[in-house]
JSON list of C-alpha atoms in Angstrom, two decimals:
[
{"chain": "X", "resi": 15, "resn": "MET", "atom": "CA", "xyz": [-1.58, 13.08, -61.01]},
{"chain": "X", "resi": 16, "resn": "HIS", "atom": "CA", "xyz": [-5.06, 14.16, -62.13]},
{"chain": "X", "resi": 17, "resn": "ASN", "atom": "CA", "xyz": [-7.98, 13.00, -59.90]},
{"chain": "X", "resi": 18, "resn": "LYS", "atom": "CA", "xyz": [-9.46, 10.77, -62.64]},
{"chain": "X", "resi": 19, "resn": "ASN", "atom": "CA", "xyz": [-6.07, 9.17, -63.25]},
{"chain": "X", "resi": 20, "resn": "VAL", "atom": "CA", "xyz": [-5.60, 8.59, -59.53]},
{"chain": "X", "resi": 21, "resn": "GLY", "atom": "CA", "xyz": [-9.08, 7.08, -59.28]},
{"chain": "X", "resi": 22, "resn": "ASP", "atom": "CA", "xyz": [-8.53, 4.80, -62.27]},
{"chain": "X", "resi": 23, "resn": "LYS", "atom": "CA", "xyz": [-5.16, 3.67, -60.95]},
{"chain": "X", "resi": 24, "resn": "GLY", "atom": "CA", "xyz": [-6.71, 3.06, -57.54]},
{"chain": "X", "resi": 25, "resn": "GLU", "atom": "CA", "xyz": [-9.48, 0.90, -58.99]},
{"chain": "X", "resi": 26, "resn": "ASN", "atom": "CA", "xyz": [-6.92, -1.12, -60.95]},
{"chain": "X", "resi": 27, "resn": "LEU", "atom": "CA", "xyz": [-4.83, -1.60, -57.80]},
{"chain": "X", "resi": 28, "resn": "ALA", "atom": "CA", "xyz": [-7.98, -2.48, -55.85]},
{"chain": "X", "resi": 29, "resn": "THR", "atom": "CA", "xyz": [-8.92, -5.20, -58.32]},
{"chain": "X", "resi": 30, "resn": "VAL", "atom": "CA", "xyz": [-5.52, -6.87, -58.03]},
{"chain": "X", "resi": 31, "resn": "TYR", "atom": "CA", "xyz": [-5.49, -6.50, -54.24]},
{"chain": "X", "resi": 32, "resn": "LEU", "atom": "CA", "xyz": [-8.99, -7.95, -53.78]},
{"chain": "X", "resi": 33, "resn": "GLU", "atom": "CA", "xyz": [-8.29, -10.87, -56.11]},
{"chain": "X", "resi": 34, "resn": "LYS", "atom": "CA", "xyz": [-5.20, -11.71, -54.03]},
{"chain": "X", "resi": 35, "resn": "LEU", "atom": "CA", "xyz": [-7.48, -11.79, -50.98]},
{"chain": "X", "resi": 36, "resn": "GLY", "atom": "CA", "xyz": [-9.77, -14.30, -52.70]},
{"chain": "X", "resi": 37, "resn": "TYR", "atom": "CA", "xyz": [-12.50, -12.00, -54.01]},
{"chain": "X", "resi": 38, "resn": "LYS", "atom": "CA", "xyz": [-14.02, -12.70, -57.40]},
{"chain": "X", "resi": 39, "resn": "ILE", "atom": "CA", "xyz": [-14.58, -9.42, -59.22]},
{"chain": "X", "resi": 40, "resn": "LEU", "atom": "CA", "xyz": [-18.02, -9.47, -60.84]},
{"chain": "X", "resi": 41, "resn": "TYR", "atom": "CA", "xyz": [-18.31, -5.86, -62.02]},
{"chain": "X", "resi": 42, "resn": "ARG", "atom": "CA", "xyz": [-16.29, -2.68, -62.09]},
{"chain": "X", "resi": 43, "resn": "ASN", "atom": "CA", "xyz": [-18.01, 0.69, -62.30]},
{"chain": "X", "resi": 44, "resn": "TRP", "atom": "CA", "xyz": [-21.49, -0.82, -62.29]},
{"chain": "X", "resi": 45, "resn": "ARG", "atom": "CA", "xyz": [-24.05, 1.86, -63.03]},
{"chain": "X", "resi": 46, "resn": "PHE", "atom": "CA", "xyz": [-27.72, 2.42, -62.30]},
{"chain": "X", "resi": 47, "resn": "LYS", "atom": "CA", "xyz": [-29.15, 5.84, -63.13]},
{"chain": "X", "resi": 48, "resn": "PHE", "atom": "CA", "xyz": [-26.88, 8.34, -61.33]},
{"chain": "X", "resi": 49, "resn": "VAL", "atom": "CA", "xyz": [-25.27, 5.71, -59.09]},
{"chain": "X", "resi": 50, "resn": "GLU", "atom": "CA", "xyz": [-21.92, 4.06, -59.73]},
{"chain": "X", "resi": 51, "resn": "ILE", "atom": "CA", "xyz": [-20.55, 1.26, -57.60]},
{"chain": "X", "resi": 52, "resn": "ASP", "atom": "CA", "xyz": [-16.80, 0.95, -58.01]},
{"chain": "X", "resi": 53, "resn": "ILE", "atom": "CA", "xyz": [-16.52, -2.80, -57.51]},
{"chain": "X", "resi": 54, "resn": "ILE", "atom": "CA", "xyz": [-19.03, -5.57, -57.01]},
{"chain": "X", "resi": 55, "resn": "ALA", "atom": "CA", "xyz": [-17.34, -8.78, -55.93]},
{"chain": "X", "resi": 56, "resn": "SER", "atom": "CA", "xyz": [-18.11, -12.06, -54.27]},
{"chain": "X", "resi": 57, "resn": "LYS", "atom": "CA", "xyz": [-16.31, -14.06, -51.60]},
{"chain": "X", "resi": 58, "resn": "GLU", "atom": "CA", "xyz": [-17.57, -17.03, -49.64]},
{"chain": "X", "resi": 59, "resn": "ASN", "atom": "CA", "xyz": [-21.18, -16.60, -50.86]},
{"chain": "X", "resi": 60, "resn": "VAL", "atom": "CA", "xyz": [-21.29, -12.95, -49.81]},
{"chain": "X", "resi": 61, "resn": "LEU", "atom": "CA", "xyz": [-21.87, -10.19, -52.34]},
{"chain": "X", "resi": 62, "resn": "HIS", "atom": "CA", "xyz": [-19.63, -7.18, -51.67]},
{"chain": "X", "resi": 63, "resn": "PHE", "atom": "CA", "xyz": [-20.34, -3.63, -52.79]},
{"chain": "X", "resi": 64, "resn": "ILE", "atom": "CA", "xyz": [-16.99, -1.88, -52.56]},
{"chain": "X", "resi": 65, "resn": "GLU", "atom": "CA", "xyz": [-16.23, 1.82, -52.68]},
{"chain": "X", "resi": 66, "resn": "VAL", "atom": "CA", "xyz": [-12.60, 2.54, -53.58]},
{"chain": "X", "resi": 67, "resn": "LYS", "atom": "CA", "xyz": [-10.94, 5.78, -52.52]},
{"chain": "X", "resi": 68, "resn": "THR", "atom": "CA", "xyz": [-7.36, 6.61, -53.47]},
{"chain": "X", "resi": 69, "resn": "ARG", "atom": "CA", "xyz": [-5.09, 9.46, -52.40]},
{"chain": "X", "resi": 70, "resn": "THR", "atom": "CA", "xyz": [-1.54, 10.42, -53.36]},
{"chain": "X", "resi": 71, "resn": "GLY", "atom": "CA", "xyz": [-0.98, 12.87, -50.53]},
{"chain": "X", "resi": 72, "resn": "ALA", "atom": "CA", "xyz": [-2.33, 14.09, -47.23]},
{"chain": "X", "resi": 73, "resn": "ALA", "atom": "CA", "xyz": [-3.65, 17.44, -48.47]},
{"chain": "X", "resi": 74, "resn": "PHE", "atom": "CA", "xyz": [-7.24, 16.20, -48.66]},
{"chain": "X", "resi": 75, "resn": "GLY", "atom": "CA", "xyz": [-7.16, 13.81, -45.71]},
{"chain": "X", "resi": 76, "resn": "ARG", "atom": "CA", "xyz": [-7.17, 10.05, -45.62]},
{"chain": "X", "resi": 77, "resn": "PRO", "atom": "CA", "xyz": [-8.95, 8.32, -48.50]},
{"chain": "X", "resi": 78, "resn": "GLU", "atom": "CA", "xyz": [-11.62, 6.70, -46.35]},
{"chain": "X", "resi": 79, "resn": "GLU", "atom": "CA", "xyz": [-12.63, 10.11, -45.01]},
{"chain": "X", "resi": 80, "resn": "ALA", "atom": "CA", "xyz": [-13.89, 11.00, -48.49]},
{"chain": "X", "resi": 81, "resn": "VAL", "atom": "CA", "xyz": [-16.74, 8.47, -48.30]},
{"chain": "X", "resi": 82, "resn": "THR", "atom": "CA", "xyz": [-19.72, 10.65, -47.47]},
{"chain": "X", "resi": 83, "resn": "LYS", "atom": "CA", "xyz": [-23.12, 9.73, -46.14]},
{"chain": "X", "resi": 84, "resn": "LYS", "atom": "CA", "xyz": [-24.55, 10.71, -49.54]},
{"chain": "X", "resi": 85, "resn": "LYS", "atom": "CA", "xyz": [-22.16, 8.31, -51.30]},
{"chain": "X", "resi": 86, "resn": "MET", "atom": "CA", "xyz": [-23.15, 5.48, -48.98]},
{"chain": "X", "resi": 87, "resn": "GLU", "atom": "CA", "xyz": [-26.85, 6.21, -49.58]},
{"chain": "X", "resi": 88, "resn": "GLN", "atom": "CA", "xyz": [-26.20, 6.06, -53.33]},
{"chain": "X", "resi": 89, "resn": "MET", "atom": "CA", "xyz": [-24.38, 2.75, -52.89]},
{"chain": "X", "resi": 90, "resn": "LYS", "atom": "CA", "xyz": [-27.36, 1.41, -50.97]},
{"chain": "X", "resi": 91, "resn": "LEU", "atom": "CA", "xyz": [-29.71, 2.49, -53.75]},
{"chain": "X", "resi": 92, "resn": "GLY", "atom": "CA", "xyz": [-27.50, 0.86, -56.36]},
{"chain": "X", "resi": 93, "resn": "ALA", "atom": "CA", "xyz": [-27.19, -2.30, -54.27]},
{"chain": "X", "resi": 94, "resn": "GLU", "atom": "CA", "xyz": [-30.97, -2.55, -53.95]},
{"chain": "X", "resi": 95, "resn": "GLU", "atom": "CA", "xyz": [-31.32, -2.38, -57.74]},
{"chain": "X", "resi": 96, "resn": "PHE", "atom": "CA", "xyz": [-28.52, -4.89, -58.25]},
{"chain": "X", "resi": 97, "resn": "GLN", "atom": "CA", "xyz": [-30.19, -7.31, -55.83]},
{"chain": "X", "resi": 98, "resn": "TYR", "atom": "CA", "xyz": [-33.53, -6.82, -57.57]},
{"chain": "X", "resi": 99, "resn": "ARG", "atom": "CA", "xyz": [-31.87, -7.88, -60.83]},
{"chain": "X", "resi": 100, "resn": "ASN", "atom": "CA", "xyz": [-29.84, -10.64, -59.14]},
{"chain": "X", "resi": 101, "resn": "PRO", "atom": "CA", "xyz": [-32.06, -12.08, -56.38]},
{"chain": "X", "resi": 102, "resn": "GLN", "atom": "CA", "xyz": [-29.87, -15.14, -55.84]},
{"chain": "X", "resi": 103, "resn": "TRP", "atom": "CA", "xyz": [-27.67, -13.18, -53.42]},
{"chain": "X", "resi": 104, "resn": "LYS", "atom": "CA", "xyz": [-28.91, -13.60, -49.85]},
{"chain": "X", "resi": 105, "resn": "ARG", "atom": "CA", "xyz": [-25.96, -12.06, -48.01]},
{"chain": "X", "resi": 106, "resn": "VAL", "atom": "CA", "xyz": [-24.53, -8.67, -48.89]},
{"chain": "X", "resi": 107, "resn": "GLN", "atom": "CA", "xyz": [-21.90, -6.43, -47.41]},
{"chain": "X", "resi": 108, "resn": "PHE", "atom": "CA", "xyz": [-20.71, -2.86, -47.97]},
{"chain": "X", "resi": 109, "resn": "ASP", "atom": "CA", "xyz": [-16.96, -2.29, -47.82]},
{"chain": "X", "resi": 110, "resn": "VAL", "atom": "CA", "xyz": [-14.60, 0.64, -48.31]},
{"chain": "X", "resi": 111, "resn": "LEU", "atom": "CA", "xyz": [-11.11, 0.09, -49.69]},
{"chain": "X", "resi": 112, "resn": "ALA", "atom": "CA", "xyz": [-8.77, 3.01, -49.00]},
{"chain": "X", "resi": 113, "resn": "ILE", "atom": "CA", "xyz": [-5.51, 3.17, -50.95]},
{"chain": "X", "resi": 114, "resn": "ARG", "atom": "CA", "xyz": [-2.66, 5.59, -50.35]},
{"chain": "X", "resi": 115, "resn": "ILE", "atom": "CA", "xyz": [0.03, 5.91, -53.01]},
{"chain": "X", "resi": 116, "resn": "PHE", "atom": "CA", "xyz": [3.24, 7.43, -51.68]},
{"chain": "X", "resi": 117, "resn": "ASN", "atom": "CA", "xyz": [5.83, 9.44, -53.63]},
{"chain": "X", "resi": 118, "resn": "ASP", "atom": "CA", "xyz": [8.35, 6.60, -53.34]},
{"chain": "X", "resi": 119, "resn": "GLY", "atom": "CA", "xyz": [5.94, 4.23, -55.11]},
{"chain": "X", "resi": 120, "resn": "ASN", "atom": "CA", "xyz": [4.88, 2.34, -52.00]},
{"chain": "X", "resi": 121, "resn": "MET", "atom": "CA", "xyz": [1.20, 1.77, -51.35]},
{"chain": "X", "resi": 122, "resn": "GLU", "atom": "CA", "xyz": [-0.94, 1.30, -48.27]},
{"chain": "X", "resi": 123, "resn": "TYR", "atom": "CA", "xyz": [-4.26, -0.55, -48.37]},
{"chain": "X", "resi": 124, "resn": "TRP", "atom": "CA", "xyz": [-6.97, -0.47, -45.73]},
{"chain": "X", "resi": 125, "resn": "LEU", "atom": "CA", "xyz": [-10.07, -2.59, -46.27]},
{"chain": "X", "resi": 126, "resn": "ASN", "atom": "CA", "xyz": [-12.86, -1.48, -43.97]},
{"chain": "X", "resi": 127, "resn": "LYS", "atom": "CA", "xyz": [-15.27, -4.42, -44.08]},
{"chain": "X", "resi": 128, "resn": "ASP", "atom": "CA", "xyz": [-18.99, -4.43, -43.44]},
{"chain": "X", "resi": 129, "resn": "VAL", "atom": "CA", "xyz": [-19.49, -0.72, -42.93]},
{"chain": "X", "resi": 130, "resn": "TYR", "atom": "CA", "xyz": [-22.83, 0.42, -41.56]},
{"chain": "X", "resi": 131, "resn": "PHE", "atom": "CA", "xyz": [-24.64, 3.65, -42.32]}
]
């Protein structure tokens, strides 16, 4: 599967998974300048900025290992702009959702909540 296809499939799976957990998806692929935030969602009056990483094999490591310091800094920049435009949110959280898609069609989800950087 091509990287873009894997990423798109992962974001679709992430949306369904998060909704099942009670998240309300507000935006997908929200953009500000050069920053893109995969998913912005809310749950229990907390605004969540969620980076989704998907892998179909182990060749490039676990999906969550692909979230770099630079990516997190970009998310923070995007989150600051989003909050500037939407000041009603008082509590925010940064999360990483790692998805592994196996050859047999099974999937593994790992939601790393409230990551710090």
